[in-house]
Amino acid sequence: MLINGRETEQLSVLDRGFQYGDGLFETLRICDGKPRHWALHMARLNEGCARLAIAAPVVEVLRTEAERLCSGQVDGVLKITVTRGQTQRGYGYTGALEPTRVLAVFPAPQFPASHATLGVKVRLCQTRLGSNPALAGIKHLNRLEQVLARAEWTDATIAEGLMRDNNNNIVEGTMSNLFCVQAGEDGPVLKTPLLEQCGVKGITRGRIMEAASATGIAVQETPLSVDELYQAQELFLCNTLIGIWPVRQLEEHCFEVGPVTQQLSHALESRHD
Amino acid sequence: MLINGRETEQLSVLDRGFQYGDGLFETLRICDGKPRHWALHMARLNEGCARLAIAAPVVEVLRTEAERLCSGQVDGVLKITVTRGQTQRGYGYTGALEPTRVLAVFPAPQFPASHATLGVKVRLCQTRLGSNPALAGIKHLNRLEQVLARAEWTDATIAEGLMRDNNNNIVEGTMSNLFCVQAGEDGPVLKTPLLEQCGVKGITRGRIMEAASATGIAVQETPLSVDELYQAQELFLCNTLIGIWPVRQLEEHCFEVGPVTQQLSHALESRHD
């Protein structure tokens, strides 16, 4: 682990990441010693920093530190956290703060291989995502809603929980984005929740939207009700670490692993962006 | 500063306070070497821990550590932070975690004495508070909304900014609760925003409501629009560190420092609860 370039796991509790969750993070997959989709993650990190008015770390510095940590790791997870830095007590800050950067490598999570092929069982969470356009889309450090939602179930056969906003629309999973496939007049339509009020705009979500468009599948970002999900032809989850997981059961509703999901899974694996 | 009883300022970045803002805090005023309103703060801390399913630290341990830190401090601020503890990556956690407790003493903030007597100038923030009943009222560590709101202004003559929810109702200040006084049929009515969807239930807010009731002033927790504030007879802010600040100007609307505000200021100072 590297904190501001130093090999340590310890940070002052005066860091605003600890005080207020005043920062953001990226979770990257490591393959053969290299973090994947580096440019996409850096673009999102920079955009998030800009929106929160946090001075973004120099990408070349992050790159050097990431390479140092990932080198020799066959697989794993690289988590990059950036906070506004350290101040005294109080929400306000003045002048240019030195942001804090934390790069840490974790083991790759162990999920059953069947999750990606046969699909997963998913539940609907009671904990809602509050609306805030100023924070929507950003992978920021204010994650209590996800923590509470994930704590709602202990049944190990349930792989993920879906979260709704206060209008009862589906937003995302606790750790994943969500897509559904509906029949359209000119073929299947891929829909994913519009993330203008809450939610995280995942890198894999973006890659899937691009892959779908490239193969001629219509893509829509749109509010999605629970009923629309129940009536969908196909349903799947995604994130950087899991790739695509078809949903075979959501509450009492069952789904087949459909052709669009399979096509996009293959497309995602074969794209080297 | 004490972290889990040890004199240090350093904590692992794997602490869930840093990772997810998975915790909560109390800000106490120190007077003559003692933290004030200890029992009220401990009650709120315990209630917050219960709602977030965080194992609350033993109050006697907190008391001993607080006394150790506050002893000899004529005045100042004691901040107590409690997090769910340390885990590996991921929102989920299993089993009983050891919570992290951080007790830190800071200097008393220096505000002009006139803030409490002549009142302050206040603005309306654009950053909204997202609704989430599961988190409403708790002084939790997810404070990005307050950080963004406080960053909206640099004008030093503005002492505080008021925040609204997504229904355009007023909730609170970035660091304070808010009251207004309206004319009622049987005398003045004290109103303060209902905090069921968002906001922090301040200790001083509770003390003021109690003091008002005790002196026969009707108190209502209710949704409050900006227009209602503009038309109020009196307006004031409160928190543990500032006590009561009358609002003399909110945007372009001016207010007198009224009799109810003055009465409650005196009542607050003389109550030894």
Coordinates of C-alpha atoms in Angstrom, one line a residue:
Chain A
M1 CA 0.0 0.0 0.0
L2 CA 1.2 3.5 -0.8
I3 CA -0.1 6.7 0.9
N4 CA 1.3 9.8 -1.0
G5 CA 4.0 7.6 -2.3
R6 CA 5.1 6.2 1.1
E7 CA 4.8 2.5 2.0
T8 CA 2.4 2.8 5.0
E9 CA -1.1 1.9 5.9
Q10 CA -1.5 4.7 8.4
L11 CA -3.0 8.1 7.8
S12 CA -3.9 11.0 10.1
V13 CA -7.6 10.9 11.3
L14 CA -7.5 14.6 10.4
D15 CA -7.6 13.6 6.8
R16 CA -11.0 14.8 5.4
G17 CA -11.5 11.4 3.9
F18 CA -12.0 10.1 7.5
Q19 CA -13.6 13.2 8.8
Y20 CA -16.3 13.7 6.2
G21 CA -15.9 11.1 3.4
D22 CA -14.5 14.1 1.4
G23 CA -13.0 12.2 -1.5
L24 CA -13.6 9.5 -4.1
F25 CA -12.1 6.2 -5.3
E26 CA -11.6 3.9 -8.2
T27 CA -11.5 0.1 -8.1
L28 CA -9.4 -1.4 -10.9
R29 CA -8.9 -5.0 -11.9
I30 CA -5.3 -6.2 -12.1
C31 CA -4.5 -8.7 -14.9
D32 CA -1.0 -9.9 -15.5
G33 CA 0.6 -7.2 -13.4
K34 CA -1.2 -4.4 -15.0
P35 CA -4.3 -2.4 -14.0
R36 CA -7.0 -2.7 -16.7
H37 CA -8.8 0.2 -18.4
W38 CA -6.4 2.7 -16.9
A39 CA -7.4 5.6 -19.1
L40 CA -11.1 5.1 -18.4
H41 CA -10.6 5.0 -14.7
M42 CA -8.3 8.1 -14.8
A43 CA -10.9 10.0 -16.8
R44 CA -13.6 9.3 -14.3
L45 CA -11.3 10.1 -11.3
N46 CA -10.4 13.4 -12.9
E47 CA -14.0 14.2 -13.7
G48 CA -15.0 13.4 -10.1
C49 CA -12.2 15.5 -8.6
A50 CA -13.3 18.4 -10.9
R51 CA -16.9 18.1 -9.7
L52 CA -15.9 18.0 -6.1
A53 CA -13.2 20.7 -6.6
I54 CA -10.5 18.4 -5.3
A55 CA -7.1 18.9 -6.8
A56 CA -6.6 15.7 -8.9
P57 CA -3.3 14.0 -8.4
V58 CA -0.9 14.0 -11.4
V59 CA -1.8 11.0 -13.5
E60 CA 1.8 10.1 -14.2
V61 CA 2.5 9.9 -10.5
L62 CA -0.5 7.6 -10.0
R63 CA 0.7 5.5 -13.0
T64 CA 4.2 5.1 -11.6
E65 CA 2.8 4.1 -8.1
A66 CA 0.2 1.8 -9.6
E67 CA 2.9 0.0 -11.7
R68 CA 5.1 -0.4 -8.7
L69 CA 2.2 -2.0 -6.7
C70 CA 0.8 -4.1 -9.5
S71 CA 4.1 -5.5 -10.8
G72 CA 4.2 -9.2 -10.2
Q73 CA 0.5 -9.5 -9.3
V74 CA -1.1 -12.1 -11.6
D75 CA -4.5 -10.8 -10.6
G76 CA -6.0 -8.7 -7.9
V77 CA -7.7 -5.4 -7.2
L78 CA -6.1 -2.0 -7.2
K79 CA -8.0 0.6 -5.2
I80 CA -7.1 4.2 -5.7
T81 CA -8.6 6.7 -3.1
V82 CA -8.2 10.4 -3.4
T83 CA -9.3 12.8 -0.7
R84 CA -9.3 16.6 -0.4
G85 CA -6.4 16.4 2.0
Q86 CA -6.0 17.3 5.7
T87 CA -7.4 20.3 7.5
Q88 CA -8.4 21.3 11.0
R89 CA -12.0 20.7 12.2
G90 CA -14.8 22.2 10.1
Y91 CA -16.4 21.7 6.7
G92 CA -14.8 24.8 5.3
Y93 CA -11.3 24.9 3.8
T94 CA -9.3 27.7 2.3
G95 CA -6.5 27.8 -0.3
A96 CA -5.0 24.9 -2.2
L97 CA -5.0 21.8 -0.2
E98 CA -2.6 18.9 -0.9
P99 CA -4.8 16.0 -1.8
T100 CA -4.2 12.6 -0.3
R101 CA -3.7 9.6 -2.6
V102 CA -3.9 6.0 -1.4
L103 CA -3.1 3.1 -3.7
A104 CA -3.7 -0.3 -2.3
V105 CA -3.7 -3.8 -3.8
F106 CA -6.1 -6.4 -2.6
P107 CA -6.6 -10.1 -3.6
A108 CA -9.1 -10.7 -6.4
P109 CA -12.5 -11.5 -4.9
Q110 CA -13.4 -15.2 -5.2
F111 CA -16.8 -15.6 -6.8
P112 CA -18.2 -18.9 -8.2
A113 CA -17.5 -19.2 -11.9
S114 CA -21.2 -20.1 -12.4
H115 CA -22.2 -16.5 -11.5
A116 CA -21.0 -15.4 -14.9
T117 CA -22.5 -18.3 -16.8
L118 CA -25.6 -19.5 -15.0
G119 CA -26.4 -16.2 -13.4
V120 CA -27.1 -15.0 -9.9
K121 CA -30.0 -14.6 -7.4
V122 CA -30.7 -11.0 -6.5
R123 CA -32.9 -9.2 -4.0
L124 CA -34.5 -5.8 -3.7
C125 CA -33.1 -3.7 -0.8
Q126 CA -35.2 -1.5 1.5
T127 CA -32.4 1.1 2.0
R128 CA -32.9 3.8 -0.6
L129 CA -30.5 6.1 -2.4
G130 CA -31.0 9.7 -1.6
S131 CA -31.1 12.1 -4.6
N132 CA -28.4 14.6 -5.1
P133 CA -27.4 15.7 -8.6
A134 CA -24.2 17.3 -7.2
L135 CA -23.0 13.8 -6.2
A136 CA -24.7 11.6 -8.7
G137 CA -22.4 9.5 -10.9
I138 CA -19.3 10.1 -8.7
K139 CA -17.7 7.1 -6.9
H140 CA -17.3 9.2 -3.8
L141 CA -16.6 8.1 -0.2
N142 CA -20.0 8.7 1.2
R143 CA -21.1 5.1 1.1
L144 CA -23.3 4.6 4.2
E145 CA -26.3 3.8 2.0
Q146 CA -24.5 1.0 0.4
V147 CA -23.2 -0.3 3.7
L148 CA -26.7 -0.4 5.2
A149 CA -28.2 -2.0 2.0
R150 CA -25.5 -4.7 2.0
A151 CA -26.2 -5.4 5.6
E152 CA -29.8 -6.2 4.9
W153 CA -29.1 -9.8 3.9
T154 CA -26.8 -12.6 5.1
D155 CA -28.1 -15.4 2.8
A156 CA -25.0 -16.4 0.9
T157 CA -27.1 -17.6 -2.1
I158 CA -28.0 -14.0 -2.8
A159 CA -25.2 -12.4 -4.8
E160 CA -26.4 -8.8 -4.9
G161 CA -29.1 -6.4 -3.8
L162 CA -30.8 -3.8 -6.0
M163 CA -31.3 -0.3 -4.6
R164 CA -34.1 2.2 -5.5
D165 CA -34.4 5.9 -5.2
N166 CA -37.2 7.7 -3.4
N167 CA -39.4 7.5 -6.5
N168 CA -39.2 3.7 -6.4
N169 CA -37.1 3.6 -9.5
I170 CA -34.3 1.1 -9.7
V171 CA -30.8 2.7 -9.6
E172 CA -28.1 0.1 -9.3
G173 CA -26.9 -2.8 -7.1
T174 CA -24.9 -2.1 -3.9
M175 CA -21.7 -2.8 -5.8
S176 CA -22.8 -3.0 -9.5
N177 CA -24.7 -1.3 -12.3
L178 CA -27.7 -2.9 -13.8
F179 CA -29.0 -3.5 -17.4
C180 CA -32.2 -5.0 -18.7
V181 CA -33.2 -6.1 -22.2
Q182 CA -36.7 -5.3 -23.5
A183 CA -38.3 -6.2 -26.8
G184 CA -38.3 -3.2 -29.1
E185 CA -40.0 -2.8 -32.5
D186 CA -36.6 -3.1 -34.3
G187 CA -35.0 -5.7 -32.1
P188 CA -33.9 -5.8 -28.4
V189 CA -33.4 -2.6 -26.5
L190 CA -30.8 -2.4 -23.7
K191 CA -31.9 -0.1 -20.9
T192 CA -30.0 1.0 -17.8
P193 CA -31.0 3.5 -15.1
L194 CA -30.4 7.2 -15.7
L195 CA -27.9 8.2 -13.0
E196 CA -28.7 12.0 -12.8
Q197 CA -30.0 11.9 -9.2
C198 CA -27.9 9.2 -7.6
G199 CA -25.8 6.1 -8.4
V200 CA -22.3 5.5 -9.6
K201 CA -21.4 5.7 -13.3
G202 CA -19.4 2.5 -13.6
I203 CA -16.6 2.1 -16.0
T204 CA -18.0 -1.3 -17.1
R205 CA -21.4 0.2 -17.5
G206 CA -19.9 2.7 -20.0
R207 CA -18.0 -0.1 -21.8
I208 CA -21.2 -2.2 -22.1
M209 CA -23.1 0.8 -23.5
E210 CA -20.4 1.3 -26.1
A211 CA -20.1 -2.3 -27.0
A212 CA -23.9 -2.6 -27.4
S213 CA -24.0 0.5 -29.6
A214 CA -21.1 -0.8 -31.7
T215 CA -23.1 -4.0 -32.4
G216 CA -26.2 -2.2 -33.4
I217 CA -28.2 -2.7 -30.1
A218 CA -30.2 0.3 -29.1
V219 CA -29.2 1.7 -25.7
Q220 CA -31.3 3.9 -23.4
E221 CA -30.5 5.5 -20.1
T222 CA -33.9 5.9 -18.6
P223 CA -35.8 5.7 -15.3
L224 CA -36.7 2.0 -14.7
S225 CA -39.4 0.8 -12.4
V226 CA -39.3 -2.5 -10.5
D227 CA -42.2 -3.7 -12.7
E228 CA -40.2 -3.0 -15.8
L229 CA -37.4 -5.2 -14.5
Y230 CA -39.8 -8.0 -13.6
Q231 CA -41.1 -7.9 -17.2
A232 CA -37.7 -7.6 -18.9
Q233 CA -36.5 -10.4 -21.2
E234 CA -33.0 -10.3 -19.7
L235 CA -31.4 -8.7 -16.7
F236 CA -27.7 -8.5 -15.8
L237 CA -25.3 -6.8 -13.4
C238 CA -21.8 -5.5 -14.1
N239 CA -18.8 -4.0 -12.5
T240 CA -15.1 -4.0 -13.1
L241 CA -14.4 -7.0 -11.0
I242 CA -17.3 -9.3 -11.9
G243 CA -17.6 -8.3 -15.6
I244 CA -21.2 -9.3 -16.4
W245 CA -23.4 -11.5 -14.1
P246 CA -26.8 -12.5 -15.6
V247 CA -29.6 -12.3 -13.1
R248 CA -31.5 -15.6 -13.1
Q249 CA -33.7 -14.6 -10.2
L250 CA -34.9 -11.3 -8.7
E251 CA -37.1 -11.8 -5.7
E252 CA -39.7 -14.4 -7.0
H253 CA -39.2 -13.6 -10.7
C254 CA -37.0 -15.9 -12.8
F255 CA -35.0 -15.0 -15.9
E256 CA -33.2 -16.9 -18.6
V257 CA -29.6 -16.1 -19.5
G258 CA -30.5 -14.5 -22.8
P259 CA -28.7 -13.9 -26.0
V260 CA -28.0 -10.2 -25.6
T261 CA -26.4 -10.8 -22.2
Q262 CA -24.2 -13.5 -23.7
Q263 CA -23.3 -11.4 -26.7
L264 CA -22.3 -8.5 -24.5
S265 CA -20.3 -10.8 -22.1
H266 CA -18.3 -12.0 -25.1
A267 CA -17.9 -8.5 -26.5
L268 CA -16.7 -7.2 -23.1
E269 CA -14.1 -9.9 -22.8
S270 CA -12.7 -9.5 -26.3
R271 CA -12.5 -5.7 -26.2
H272 CA -9.0 -4.4 -25.3
D273 CA -9.9 -0.8 -24.6
Chain B
M1 CA -5.8 12.8 20.6
L2 CA -6.7 9.2 21.6
I3 CA -7.5 6.4 19.1
N4 CA -8.8 3.4 20.9
G5 CA -7.1 4.6 24.0
R6 CA -3.7 5.2 22.4
E7 CA -2.1 8.5 22.0
T8 CA -1.8 8.7 18.3
E9 CA -3.2 10.6 15.3
Q10 CA -2.7 7.8 12.9
L11 CA -5.2 5.2 11.8
S12 CA -5.3 2.5 9.2
V13 CA -6.9 3.6 5.9
L14 CA -8.7 0.2 6.0
D15 CA -10.8 1.7 8.8
R16 CA -14.4 1.8 7.4
G17 CA -14.6 5.5 8.5
F18 CA -12.1 6.3 5.8
Q19 CA -13.3 3.7 3.3
Y20 CA -17.0 4.5 3.4
G21 CA -17.7 7.2 6.0
D22 CA -19.1 4.2 8.0
G23 CA -19.4 5.9 11.4
L24 CA -20.7 8.9 13.3
F25 CA -19.4 11.7 15.5
E26 CA -20.2 14.1 18.4
T27 CA -18.9 17.6 18.9
L28 CA -18.8 18.7 22.5
R29 CA -18.0 22.0 24.0
I30 CA -15.4 21.9 26.8
C31 CA -15.9 24.3 29.7
D32 CA -13.5 24.4 32.7
G33 CA -11.9 21.1 31.8
K34 CA -15.2 19.3 31.3
P35 CA -17.2 18.3 28.3
R36 CA -20.7 19.8 28.5
H37 CA -24.0 18.0 28.2
W38 CA -22.2 14.7 28.3
A39 CA -25.3 12.6 28.9
L40 CA -27.2 14.1 25.9
H41 CA -24.3 13.5 23.6
M42 CA -23.9 9.9 24.8
A43 CA -27.6 9.3 24.3
R44 CA -27.4 10.5 20.7
L45 CA -24.2 8.6 20.0
N46 CA -25.8 5.4 21.3
E47 CA -28.9 6.0 19.3
G48 CA -26.9 6.6 16.2
C49 CA -24.8 3.5 16.7
A50 CA -28.0 1.4 17.2
R51 CA -29.5 2.7 14.0
L52 CA -26.3 2.0 12.0
A53 CA -25.8 -1.3 13.8
I54 CA -22.4 -0.2 15.0
A55 CA -21.3 -1.6 18.3
A56 CA -21.3 1.4 20.6
P57 CA -18.2 1.9 22.7
V58 CA -18.7 1.5 26.5
V59 CA -19.7 4.9 27.8
E60 CA -17.4 4.6 30.9
V61 CA -14.4 4.1 28.6
L62 CA -15.3 7.2 26.6
R63 CA -15.9 9.1 29.8
T64 CA -12.4 8.2 31.2
E65 CA -10.7 9.1 27.9
A66 CA -12.7 12.3 27.6
E67 CA -11.7 13.4 31.1
R68 CA -8.1 12.6 30.4
L69 CA -8.1 14.8 27.3
C70 CA -10.2 17.6 28.6
S71 CA -8.5 18.0 32.0
G72 CA -6.8 21.3 32.1
Q73 CA -8.5 22.7 29.0
V74 CA -10.2 25.9 30.0
D75 CA -12.3 25.8 26.8
G76 CA -12.2 24.0 23.5
V77 CA -13.9 21.3 21.5
L78 CA -14.0 17.6 22.1
K79 CA -14.8 15.6 19.0
I80 CA -15.7 11.9 19.5
T81 CA -15.8 9.8 16.3
V82 CA -16.9 6.2 16.3
T83 CA -16.6 4.0 13.2
R84 CA -17.7 0.4 12.5
G85 CA -14.1 -0.6 12.7
Q86 CA -11.7 -2.2 10.2
T87 CA -12.4 -4.8 7.5
Q88 CA -11.1 -5.8 4.2
R89 CA -12.4 -4.2 0.9
G90 CA -16.2 -4.4 0.3
Y91 CA -19.4 -3.0 1.8
G92 CA -20.2 -6.2 3.6
Y93 CA -19.0 -7.2 7.0
T94 CA -19.6 -10.3 9.1
G95 CA -19.5 -11.0 12.8
A96 CA -18.8 -8.6 15.6
L97 CA -16.4 -5.9 14.5
E98 CA -14.3 -3.9 17.0
P99 CA -15.5 -0.3 16.6
T100 CA -12.9 2.5 16.3
R101 CA -13.2 5.4 18.7
V102 CA -11.3 8.6 18.2
L103 CA -11.3 11.4 20.8
A104 CA -9.6 14.6 19.8
V105 CA -9.5 18.0 21.4
F106 CA -9.4 21.2 19.3
P107 CA -9.2 24.9 20.1
A108 CA -12.5 26.6 20.6
P109 CA -13.6 28.3 17.4
Q110 CA -13.2 32.1 17.4
F111 CA -16.4 33.8 16.4
P112 CA -17.1 37.5 16.9
A113 CA -19.0 38.1 20.1
S114 CA -21.5 40.2 18.2
H115 CA -22.7 37.0 16.4
A116 CA -24.6 36.1 19.5
T117 CA -25.9 39.5 20.3
L118 CA -26.4 41.5 17.0
G119 CA -26.9 38.4 14.9
V120 CA -25.4 37.1 11.7
K121 CA -25.8 37.3 7.9
V122 CA -26.8 34.0 6.3
R123 CA -27.2 32.8 2.7
L124 CA -29.2 30.1 1.0
C125 CA -27.1 27.3 -0.4
Q126 CA -27.7 25.7 -3.8
T127 CA -26.4 22.3 -2.7
R128 CA -29.3 20.1 -1.5
L129 CA -29.6 17.5 1.2
G130 CA -30.7 14.2 -0.3
S131 CA -33.5 12.4 1.5
N132 CA -32.8 9.2 3.4
P133 CA -34.9 8.3 6.4
A134 CA -32.4 5.6 7.4
L135 CA -29.8 8.3 7.9
A136 CA -31.9 11.3 8.9
G137 CA -31.1 12.8 12.3
I138 CA -27.8 10.9 12.7
K139 CA -24.5 12.9 12.9
H140 CA -22.9 10.4 10.5
L141 CA -19.6 10.7 8.6
N142 CA -21.1 11.1 5.1
R143 CA -20.7 14.9 5.0
L144 CA -20.0 15.7 1.4
E145 CA -23.2 17.6 1.0
Q146 CA -22.1 19.9 3.9
V147 CA -18.6 20.2 2.4
L148 CA -19.9 21.3 -1.0
A149 CA -22.5 23.7 0.5
R150 CA -19.8 25.3 2.7
A151 CA -17.6 25.7 -0.3
E152 CA -20.2 27.8 -2.1
W153 CA -19.2 31.1 -0.4
T154 CA -16.0 32.8 0.7
D155 CA -17.5 36.1 1.8
A156 CA -16.3 36.3 5.4
T157 CA -19.3 38.5 6.4
I158 CA -21.6 35.5 5.8
A159 CA -21.6 33.3 8.9
E160 CA -23.6 30.3 7.7
G161 CA -25.5 28.9 4.7
L162 CA -28.9 27.3 4.9
M163 CA -29.6 24.0 3.1
R164 CA -32.8 22.8 1.5
D165 CA -34.1 19.3 0.6
N166 CA -35.3 18.3 -2.8
N167 CA -38.8 19.6 -2.1
N168 CA -37.3 23.1 -1.5
N169 CA -38.0 22.9 2.2
I170 CA -35.4 24.3 4.6
V171 CA -33.6 21.7 6.6
E172 CA -30.7 23.2 8.5
G173 CA -27.5 25.2 8.2
T174 CA -24.3 23.5 7.1
M175 CA -23.2 23.3 10.7
S176 CA -26.2 24.4 12.7
N177 CA -29.9 23.8 13.2
L178 CA -32.5 26.5 12.5
F179 CA -35.5 27.9 14.3
C180 CA -38.0 30.6 13.4
V181 CA -40.7 32.4 15.4
Q182 CA -44.1 33.0 13.9
A183 CA -47.1 34.8 15.4
G184 CA -49.7 32.4 16.6
E185 CA -53.2 32.9 18.0
D186 CA -52.0 32.3 21.5
G187 CA -48.6 34.0 21.3
P188 CA -45.5 33.2 19.4
V189 CA -44.9 29.7 17.9
L190 CA -41.4 28.3 17.6
K191 CA -40.9 26.2 14.5
T192 CA -38.0 24.1 13.4
P193 CA -37.7 21.8 10.4
L194 CA -38.9 18.2 10.8
L195 CA -35.8 16.1 10.3
E196 CA -37.4 12.8 9.2
Q197 CA -35.8 12.8 5.7
C198 CA -32.4 14.4 6.3
G199 CA -30.5 16.7 8.6
V200 CA -28.9 16.3 12.0
K201 CA -30.8 16.3 15.2
G202 CA -28.6 18.7 17.2
I203 CA -28.2 18.5 20.9
T204 CA -28.7 22.2 21.2
R205 CA -31.8 22.0 19.0
G206 CA -33.3 19.5 21.5
R207 CA -32.3 21.7 24.5
I208 CA -33.9 24.7 22.9
M209 CA -37.1 22.9 22.2
E210 CA -37.2 21.8 25.8
A211 CA -36.4 25.2 27.1
A212 CA -39.2 26.7 25.0
S213 CA -41.8 24.2 26.1
A214 CA -40.8 24.7 29.7
T215 CA -41.5 28.5 29.4
G216 CA -44.8 27.9 27.7
I217 CA -43.8 28.6 24.1
A218 CA -45.5 26.4 21.6
V219 CA -42.9 24.3 19.6
Q220 CA -43.5 22.6 16.2
E221 CA -41.3 20.4 14.2
T222 CA -42.7 20.9 10.7
P223 CA -41.7 21.3 7.0
L224 CA -40.6 24.9 6.5
S225 CA -40.5 26.7 3.1
V226 CA -38.1 29.5 2.3
D227 CA -41.0 31.9 2.1
E228 CA -42.1 31.0 5.6
L229 CA -38.6 31.9 6.8
Y230 CA -38.7 35.2 5.0
Q231 CA -42.0 36.0 6.7
A232 CA -40.9 34.9 10.2
Q233 CA -40.8 37.4 13.0
E234 CA -37.5 36.0 14.3
L235 CA -34.9 33.6 13.0
F236 CA -32.0 32.0 14.7
L237 CA -29.3 29.3 14.4
C238 CA -27.9 27.0 17.0
N239 CA -25.3 24.4 17.7
T240 CA -23.2 23.2 20.6
L241 CA -20.3 25.5 19.9
I242 CA -22.2 28.7 19.0
G243 CA -25.2 28.5 21.3
I244 CA -27.7 30.7 19.6
W245 CA -27.0 33.1 16.8
P246 CA -29.9 35.4 15.8
V247 CA -30.2 35.8 12.0
R248 CA -30.3 39.5 11.1
Q249 CA -30.2 38.9 7.4
L250 CA -31.1 36.0 5.1
E251 CA -30.3 36.8 1.5
E252 CA -32.0 40.2 1.0
H253 CA -34.4 39.8 4.0
C254 CA -33.6 41.5 7.3
F255 CA -34.8 40.5 10.8
E256 CA -34.7 42.0 14.2
V257 CA -33.1 40.2 17.1
G258 CA -36.5 39.4 18.8
P259 CA -37.7 38.7 22.3
V260 CA -38.2 35.0 21.9
T261 CA -34.6 34.5 20.6
Q262 CA -33.3 36.6 23.5
Q263 CA -35.4 34.7 26.0
L264 CA -34.2 31.3 24.7
S265 CA -30.5 32.5 24.6
H266 CA -30.7 33.4 28.3
A267 CA -32.6 30.2 29.1
L268 CA -30.0 28.1 27.3
E269 CA -27.1 29.8 29.1
S270 CA -28.7 29.3 32.5
R271 CA -29.7 25.7 32.1
H272 CA -27.3 23.3 33.6
D273 CA -28.6 20.1 32.1

